GROMACS .gro file of C-alpha atoms in nm:
model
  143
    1UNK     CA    1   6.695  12.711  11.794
    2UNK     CA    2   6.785  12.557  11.455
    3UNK     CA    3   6.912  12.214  11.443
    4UNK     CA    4   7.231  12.283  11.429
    5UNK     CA    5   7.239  12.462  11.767
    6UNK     CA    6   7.046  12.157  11.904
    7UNK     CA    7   7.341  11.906  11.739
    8UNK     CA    8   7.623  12.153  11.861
    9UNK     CA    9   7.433  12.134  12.232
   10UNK     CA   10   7.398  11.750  12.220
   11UNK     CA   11   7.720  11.726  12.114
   12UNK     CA   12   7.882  11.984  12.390
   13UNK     CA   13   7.647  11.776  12.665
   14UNK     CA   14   7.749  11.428  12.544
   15UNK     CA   15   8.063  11.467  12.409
   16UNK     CA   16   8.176  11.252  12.047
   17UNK     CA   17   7.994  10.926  12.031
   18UNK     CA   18   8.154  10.610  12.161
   19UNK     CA   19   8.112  10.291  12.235
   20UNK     CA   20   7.944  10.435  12.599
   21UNK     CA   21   7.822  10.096  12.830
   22UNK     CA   22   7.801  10.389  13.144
   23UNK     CA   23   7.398  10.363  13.125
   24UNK     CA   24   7.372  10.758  13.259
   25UNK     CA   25   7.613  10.827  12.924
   26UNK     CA   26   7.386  10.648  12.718
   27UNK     CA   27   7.138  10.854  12.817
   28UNK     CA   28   7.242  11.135  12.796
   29UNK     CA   29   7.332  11.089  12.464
   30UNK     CA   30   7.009  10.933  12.349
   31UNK     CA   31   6.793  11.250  12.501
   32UNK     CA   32   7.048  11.476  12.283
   33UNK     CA   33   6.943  11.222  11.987
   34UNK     CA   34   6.606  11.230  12.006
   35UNK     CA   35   6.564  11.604  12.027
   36UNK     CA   36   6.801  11.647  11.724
   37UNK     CA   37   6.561  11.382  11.589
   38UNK     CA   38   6.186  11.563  11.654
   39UNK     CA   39   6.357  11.965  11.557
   40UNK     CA   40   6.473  11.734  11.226
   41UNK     CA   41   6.086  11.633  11.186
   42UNK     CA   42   5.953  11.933  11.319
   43UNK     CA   43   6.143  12.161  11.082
   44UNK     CA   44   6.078  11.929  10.815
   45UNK     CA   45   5.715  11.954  10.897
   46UNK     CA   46   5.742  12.369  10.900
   47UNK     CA   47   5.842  12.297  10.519
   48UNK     CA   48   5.611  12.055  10.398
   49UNK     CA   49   5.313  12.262  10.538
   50UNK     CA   50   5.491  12.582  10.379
   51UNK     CA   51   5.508  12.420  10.010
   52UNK     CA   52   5.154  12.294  10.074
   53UNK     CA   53   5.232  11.937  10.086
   54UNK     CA   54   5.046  11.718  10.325
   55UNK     CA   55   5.273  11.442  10.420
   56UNK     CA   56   5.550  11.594  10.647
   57UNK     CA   57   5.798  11.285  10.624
   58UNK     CA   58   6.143  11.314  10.517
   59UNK     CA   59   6.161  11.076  10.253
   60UNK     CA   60   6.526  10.903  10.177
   61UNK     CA   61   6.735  11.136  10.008
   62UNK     CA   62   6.607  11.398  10.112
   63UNK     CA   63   6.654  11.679  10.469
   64UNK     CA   64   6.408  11.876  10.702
   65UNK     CA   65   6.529  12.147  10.407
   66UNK     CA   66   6.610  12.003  10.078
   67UNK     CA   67   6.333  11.805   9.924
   68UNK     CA   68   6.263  11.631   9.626
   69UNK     CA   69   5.936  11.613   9.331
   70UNK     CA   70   5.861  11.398   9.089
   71UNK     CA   71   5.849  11.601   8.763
   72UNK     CA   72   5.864  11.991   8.647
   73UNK     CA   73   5.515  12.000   8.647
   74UNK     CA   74   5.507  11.967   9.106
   75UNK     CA   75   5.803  12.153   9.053
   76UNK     CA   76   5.629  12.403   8.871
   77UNK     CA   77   5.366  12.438   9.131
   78UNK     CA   78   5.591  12.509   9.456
   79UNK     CA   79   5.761  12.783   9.206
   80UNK     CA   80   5.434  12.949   9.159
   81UNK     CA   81   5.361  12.877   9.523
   82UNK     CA   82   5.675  13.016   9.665
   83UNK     CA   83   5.856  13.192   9.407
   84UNK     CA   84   6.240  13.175   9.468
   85UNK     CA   85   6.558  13.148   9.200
   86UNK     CA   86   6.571  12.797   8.969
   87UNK     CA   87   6.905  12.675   8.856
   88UNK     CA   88   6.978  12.359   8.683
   89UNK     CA   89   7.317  12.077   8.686
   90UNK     CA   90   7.406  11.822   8.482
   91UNK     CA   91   7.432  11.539   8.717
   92UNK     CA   92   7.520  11.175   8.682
   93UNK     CA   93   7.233  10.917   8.816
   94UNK     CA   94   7.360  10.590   8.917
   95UNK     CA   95   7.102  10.257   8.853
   96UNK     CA   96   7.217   9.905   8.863
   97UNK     CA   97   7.310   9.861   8.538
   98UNK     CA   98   7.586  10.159   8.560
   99UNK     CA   99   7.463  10.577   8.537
  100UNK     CA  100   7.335  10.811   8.336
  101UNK     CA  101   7.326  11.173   8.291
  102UNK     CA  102   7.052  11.413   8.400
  103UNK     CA  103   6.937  11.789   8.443
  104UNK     CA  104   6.851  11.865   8.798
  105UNK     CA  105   6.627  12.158   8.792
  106UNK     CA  106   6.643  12.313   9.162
  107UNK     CA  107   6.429  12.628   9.340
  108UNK     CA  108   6.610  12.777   9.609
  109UNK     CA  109   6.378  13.006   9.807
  110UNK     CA  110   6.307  13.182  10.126
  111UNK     CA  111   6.030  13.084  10.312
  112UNK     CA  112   5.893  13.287  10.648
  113UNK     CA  113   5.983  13.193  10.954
  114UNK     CA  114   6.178  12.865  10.827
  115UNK     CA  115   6.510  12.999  10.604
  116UNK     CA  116   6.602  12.901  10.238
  117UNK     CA  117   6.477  12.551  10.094
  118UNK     CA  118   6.584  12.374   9.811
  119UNK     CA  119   6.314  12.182   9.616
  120UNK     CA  120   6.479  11.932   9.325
  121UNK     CA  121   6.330  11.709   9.045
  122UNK     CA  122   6.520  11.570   8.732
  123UNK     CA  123   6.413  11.746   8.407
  124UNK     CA  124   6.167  11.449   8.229
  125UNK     CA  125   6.173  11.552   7.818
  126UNK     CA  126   5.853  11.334   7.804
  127UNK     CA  127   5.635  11.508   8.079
  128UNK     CA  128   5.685  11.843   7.848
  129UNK     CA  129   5.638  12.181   7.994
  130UNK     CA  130   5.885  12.414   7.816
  131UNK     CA  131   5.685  12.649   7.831
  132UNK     CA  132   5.604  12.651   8.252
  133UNK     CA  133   5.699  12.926   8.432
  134UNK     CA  134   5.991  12.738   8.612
  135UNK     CA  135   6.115  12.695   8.269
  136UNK     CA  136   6.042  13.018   8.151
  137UNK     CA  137   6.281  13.146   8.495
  138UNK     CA  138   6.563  12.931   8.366
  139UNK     CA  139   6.561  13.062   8.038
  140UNK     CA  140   6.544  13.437   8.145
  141UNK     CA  141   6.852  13.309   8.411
  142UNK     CA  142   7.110  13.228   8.125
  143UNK     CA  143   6.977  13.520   7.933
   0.00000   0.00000   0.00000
């Protein structure tokens, strides 16, 4: 059961969320909560321990199956890891002082017994690594 099916379950159970004060309600809709919660962790867990990582938390930002790296060089090393198809964006990044833009470099792959992942990081010109093979995947993409 994915946790979709779990939300689409609570949410067939417990109905829309409201301001409930029937304490057998409340419940009701807390149990449905806190299972959507733990098959949220526990997936997210599934993929941490897939990549290799050891913390299983879902950081902010990120889902139980999109997750984030600092630099092309991690990024590099779940690609070798897992394999999967890399595609970059031009995004916008928004700091305090107003945004700026950026190349998101992303690896969508498959992983066994879990589904597709996405694993991001923002292309750093000063870590290098032109020439990793995540790199090397994006070039031979637009070719």
């Amino acid at each position: 059961m994915t946790v979709m099916d779990l939300y689409v379950v609570a949410y067939v159970i417990a109905g829309p969320v409201t301001a409930e004060t029937d304490p057998k309600r409340l419940a009701v809709v807390n149990a449905a909560e806190a299972a959507q919660q733990y098959a949220t962790a526990t997936l997210a867990a599934k993929v941490r321990r897939a990549l290799g990582w050891r913390s299983t938390r879902i950081l902010d930002g990120e889902t139980a199956t999109s997750v984030s790296v600092w630099s092309q060089h991690e990024l590099n090393a779940v690609y070798e890891r897992v394999g999967g198809v890399v595609t970059t964006r031009t995004v916008q990044r928004a700091y305090s002082g107003g945004a700026f833009p950026a190349v998101e470099i992303t690896i969508t792959a498959h992983l066994a017994g879990i589904g597709t992942v996405q694993i991001v990081t923002d292309w750093d010109e000063d870590s290098g690594g032109h020439d990793l093979p995540v790199m090397r995947a994006i070039v031979d993409l637009a070719a």
